[in-house]
XYZ file of N, CA and C in Angstrom:
300
model
N 30.031 27.054 7.649
C 28.718 27.496 7.236
C 28.300 26.800 5.934
N 29.263 26.649 5.011
C 28.947 25.981 3.744
C 28.541 24.532 3.982
N 29.208 23.877 4.943
C 28.883 22.483 5.242
C 27.450 22.348 5.754
N 27.028 23.282 6.569
C 25.661 23.251 7.109
C 24.643 23.430 5.986
N 24.899 24.337 5.068
C 23.984 24.574 3.944
C 23.915 23.341 3.046
N 25.070 22.768 2.734
C 25.104 21.584 1.871
C 24.384 20.419 2.559
N 24.644 20.215 3.837
C 23.993 19.148 4.584
C 22.486 19.351 4.623
N 22.037 20.567 4.831
C 20.607 20.883 4.856
C 19.956 20.586 3.508
N 20.634 20.939 2.437
C 20.100 20.673 1.103
C 20.011 19.174 0.826
N 21.013 18.421 1.250
C 20.981 16.977 1.063
C 19.836 16.325 1.833
N 19.640 16.738 3.044
C 18.549 16.201 3.855
C 17.203 16.554 3.238
N 17.052 17.785 2.812
C 15.805 18.224 2.183
C 15.542 17.444 0.895
N 16.549 17.250 0.084
C 16.395 16.529 -1.182
C 16.038 15.069 -0.943
N 16.636 14.439 0.057
C 16.352 13.034 0.316
C 14.941 12.837 0.855
N 14.402 13.803 1.573
C 13.042 13.698 2.093
C 12.004 13.832 0.993
N 12.327 14.504 -0.075
C 11.380 14.723 -1.154
C 11.438 13.675 -2.245
N 12.220 12.618 -2.067
C 12.400 11.611 -3.111
C 11.507 10.391 -2.891
N 10.227 10.579 -2.679
C 9.313 9.460 -2.527
C 8.942 8.984 -3.914
N 9.319 7.765 -4.207
C 9.084 7.211 -5.537
C 7.654 6.686 -5.625
N 6.891 7.226 -6.561
C 5.515 6.764 -6.740
C 5.514 5.438 -7.477
N 4.707 4.536 -6.962
C 4.545 3.215 -7.550
C 3.258 3.214 -8.355
N 3.339 2.744 -9.582
C 2.160 2.544 -10.427
C 2.313 1.167 -11.042
N 1.494 0.225 -10.597
C 1.606 -1.138 -11.110
C 0.357 -1.936 -10.803
N 0.267 -3.094 -11.408
C -0.780 -4.052 -11.078
C -0.282 -4.851 -9.877
N -1.136 -4.974 -8.862
C -0.731 -5.639 -7.625
C -1.880 -6.487 -7.088
N -1.554 -7.391 -6.190
C -2.563 -8.167 -5.484
C -3.120 -7.321 -4.348
N -4.438 -7.395 -4.155
C -5.122 -6.632 -3.112
C -5.998 -7.603 -2.331
N -5.962 -7.507 -1.008
C -6.780 -8.396 -0.191
C -6.765 -7.927 1.259
N -7.267 -8.778 2.136
C -7.213 -8.517 3.570
C -5.809 -8.862 4.075
N -5.198 -7.922 4.746
C -3.846 -8.139 5.248
C -3.757 -9.278 6.241
N -4.754 -9.393 7.108
C -4.714 -10.420 8.132
C -5.148 -11.782 7.585
N -6.259 -11.826 6.847
C -6.832 -13.099 6.403
C -6.065 -13.743 5.256
N -5.514 -12.942 4.356
C -4.888 -13.495 3.158
C -3.373 -13.298 3.089
N -2.858 -12.197 3.636
C -1.426 -11.912 3.522
C -0.661 -12.178 4.815
N -1.357 -12.663 5.843
C -0.740 -13.039 7.125
C 0.002 -11.889 7.810
N -0.487 -10.663 7.629
C 0.056 -9.522 8.376
C -0.589 -9.524 9.756
N 0.167 -9.169 10.775
C -0.390 -9.230 12.125
C -0.126 -7.990 12.969
N 0.261 -6.902 12.348
C 0.560 -5.706 13.140
C -0.686 -4.875 13.454
N -1.849 -5.256 12.920
C -3.120 -4.607 13.236
C -4.122 -5.693 13.599
N -5.104 -5.326 14.420
C -6.165 -6.283 14.727
C -7.347 -6.026 13.801
N -8.181 -7.026 13.638
C -9.323 -6.899 12.743
C -8.897 -7.095 11.302
N -9.769 -6.720 10.379
C -9.500 -6.890 8.950
C -9.196 -5.536 8.319
N -8.097 -5.465 7.581
C -7.659 -4.208 6.968
C -7.165 -4.469 5.555
N -7.401 -3.513 4.672
C -6.972 -3.624 3.282
C -5.454 -3.613 3.180
N -4.938 -4.462 2.297
C -3.492 -4.539 2.079
C -3.217 -4.804 0.605
N -2.027 -4.441 0.173
C -1.568 -4.728 -1.189
C -0.245 -5.471 -1.092
N 0.014 -6.285 -2.122
C 1.311 -6.952 -2.195
C 2.043 -6.354 -3.393
N 3.141 -5.633 -3.088
C 3.950 -4.955 -4.098
C 5.344 -5.571 -4.059
N 5.805 -6.057 -5.200
C 7.133 -6.678 -5.288
C 7.325 -7.756 -4.220
N 6.328 -8.611 -4.073
C 6.366 -9.755 -3.149
C 6.357 -9.382 -1.669
N 6.021 -8.141 -1.333
C 5.923 -7.723 0.067
C 4.554 -7.092 0.289
N 3.886 -7.488 1.364
C 2.551 -6.970 1.671
C 2.645 -5.743 2.577
N 1.762 -4.782 2.306
C 1.691 -3.530 3.070
C 0.229 -3.219 3.368
N -0.052 -2.759 4.583
C -1.374 -2.221 4.861
C -1.543 -0.931 4.061
N -2.789 -0.647 3.668
C -3.099 0.505 2.817
C -3.667 1.648 3.638
N -3.188 2.851 3.384
C -3.793 4.078 3.886
C -4.409 4.789 2.689
N -5.601 5.330 2.866
C -6.264 6.063 1.791
C -7.505 5.365 1.266
N -7.623 4.056 1.504
C -8.789 3.278 1.113
C -9.071 2.264 2.203
N -10.344 1.930 2.383
C -10.735 0.948 3.385
C -11.109 -0.382 2.760
N -11.128 -1.417 3.563
C -11.403 -2.757 3.061
C -12.817 -2.887 2.504
N -13.775 -2.119 3.012
C -15.151 -2.194 2.520
C -15.446 -1.181 1.414
N -14.460 -0.426 0.970
C -14.670 0.534 -0.120
C -14.961 -0.162 -1.447
N -14.698 -1.451 -1.529
C -14.859 -2.204 -2.776
C -15.926 -3.280 -2.642
N -16.785 -3.153 -1.651
C -17.834 -4.135 -1.395
C -17.620 -4.804 -0.049
N -18.490 -5.742 0.270
C -18.445 -6.456 1.542
C -17.182 -7.311 1.612
N -16.319 -7.017 2.563
C -15.042 -7.725 2.701
C -15.222 -9.208 2.996
N -16.406 -9.586 3.497
C -16.620 -10.988 3.861
C -17.506 -11.733 2.866
N -17.774 -11.137 1.715
C -18.519 -11.833 0.663
C -17.739 -13.077 0.259
N -18.424 -14.189 0.160
C -17.755 -15.469 -0.102
C -17.041 -15.503 -1.447
N -17.559 -14.797 -2.460
C -16.983 -14.861 -3.801
C -16.014 -13.732 -4.132
N -16.256 -12.542 -3.579
C -15.451 -11.377 -3.978
C -14.818 -10.625 -2.819
N -15.151 -10.987 -1.591
C -14.652 -10.252 -0.428
C -13.165 -10.459 -0.190
N -12.500 -9.384 0.189
C -11.047 -9.428 0.389
C -10.625 -10.386 1.500
N -11.509 -10.709 2.417
C -11.151 -11.666 3.464
C -11.183 -13.104 2.951
N -11.797 -13.308 1.781
C -11.924 -14.650 1.224
C -11.128 -14.879 -0.048
N -10.835 -13.826 -0.787
C -10.100 -13.980 -2.050
C -9.052 -12.880 -2.190
N -8.042 -13.171 -2.968
C -7.041 -12.170 -3.341
C -7.423 -11.679 -4.729
N -7.591 -10.363 -4.857
C -7.986 -9.773 -6.134
C -6.811 -8.995 -6.710
N -6.952 -8.575 -7.957
C -5.897 -7.841 -8.647
C -6.397 -6.437 -8.953
N -5.500 -5.464 -8.859
C -5.882 -4.094 -9.164
C -4.695 -3.259 -9.610
N -5.019 -2.165 -10.287
C -4.003 -1.175 -10.649
C -3.897 -0.214 -9.481
N -2.699 -0.126 -8.893
C -2.495 0.729 -7.718
C -1.483 1.823 -8.025
N -1.695 2.952 -7.395
C -0.739 4.062 -7.440
C -0.566 4.569 -6.024
N 0.663 4.909 -5.681
C 0.920 5.430 -4.349
C 2.390 5.325 -3.996
N 2.685 5.568 -2.732
C 4.056 5.509 -2.247
C 4.126 4.598 -1.021
N 5.295 4.055 -0.797
C 5.533 3.254 0.394
C 6.251 4.129 1.402
N 5.662 4.192 2.596
C 6.284 4.935 3.691
C 6.344 4.012 4.900
N 7.543 3.595 5.218
C 7.717 2.634 6.306
C 7.115 1.313 5.908
N 6.155 0.831 6.708
C 5.492 -0.431 6.393
C 4.060 -0.220 5.903
N 3.784 0.962 5.333
C 2.443 1.319 4.855
C 2.492 1.715 3.389
N 1.419 1.405 2.653
C 1.270 1.845 1.274
C 0.253 2.971 1.272
N 0.696 4.187 0.941
C -0.184 5.346 0.889
C -0.765 5.428 -0.519
N -1.985 4.935 -0.665
C -2.603 4.789 -1.981
C -3.245 6.096 -2.437
N -2.933 6.481 -3.659
C -3.627 7.613 -4.275
C -4.699 7.106 -5.225
N -4.579 5.851 -5.683
C -5.556 5.277 -6.603
C -5.507 3.752 -6.514
N -6.694 3.137 -6.494
C -6.812 1.686 -6.606
C -7.997 1.409 -7.513
N -7.756 0.683 -8.590
C -8.817 0.282 -9.514
C -8.731 -1.221 -9.697
N -9.790 -1.920 -9.310
C -9.788 -3.368 -9.432
C -9.817 -3.794 -10.883
N -9.098 -4.863 -11.186
C -9.068 -5.461 -12.519
C -9.860 -6.764 -12.408
N -10.908 -6.865 -13.168
C -11.765 -8.068 -13.093
C -11.368 -9.078 -14.115
């Protein structure tokens, strides 16, 4: 019985250890700029520690027209302060603020 309780506590503790990331990162279109191919169309992505992740919580057009020649995420890689967690191959963003 003690083993079951200890095992349950370990599993519960490991599930709650999602490390929040707060850093400056590259933000752009996952398909057009970061060469991600697990989704079709254009989707917002961030590059954290040299690895690109699709973003949940914000859309590619939330920061303007994604296809704008000068500022659109499909045409340029921009920089921003991001906060969130990585779950699997997705970045669950709680905050994204572009740095100009």
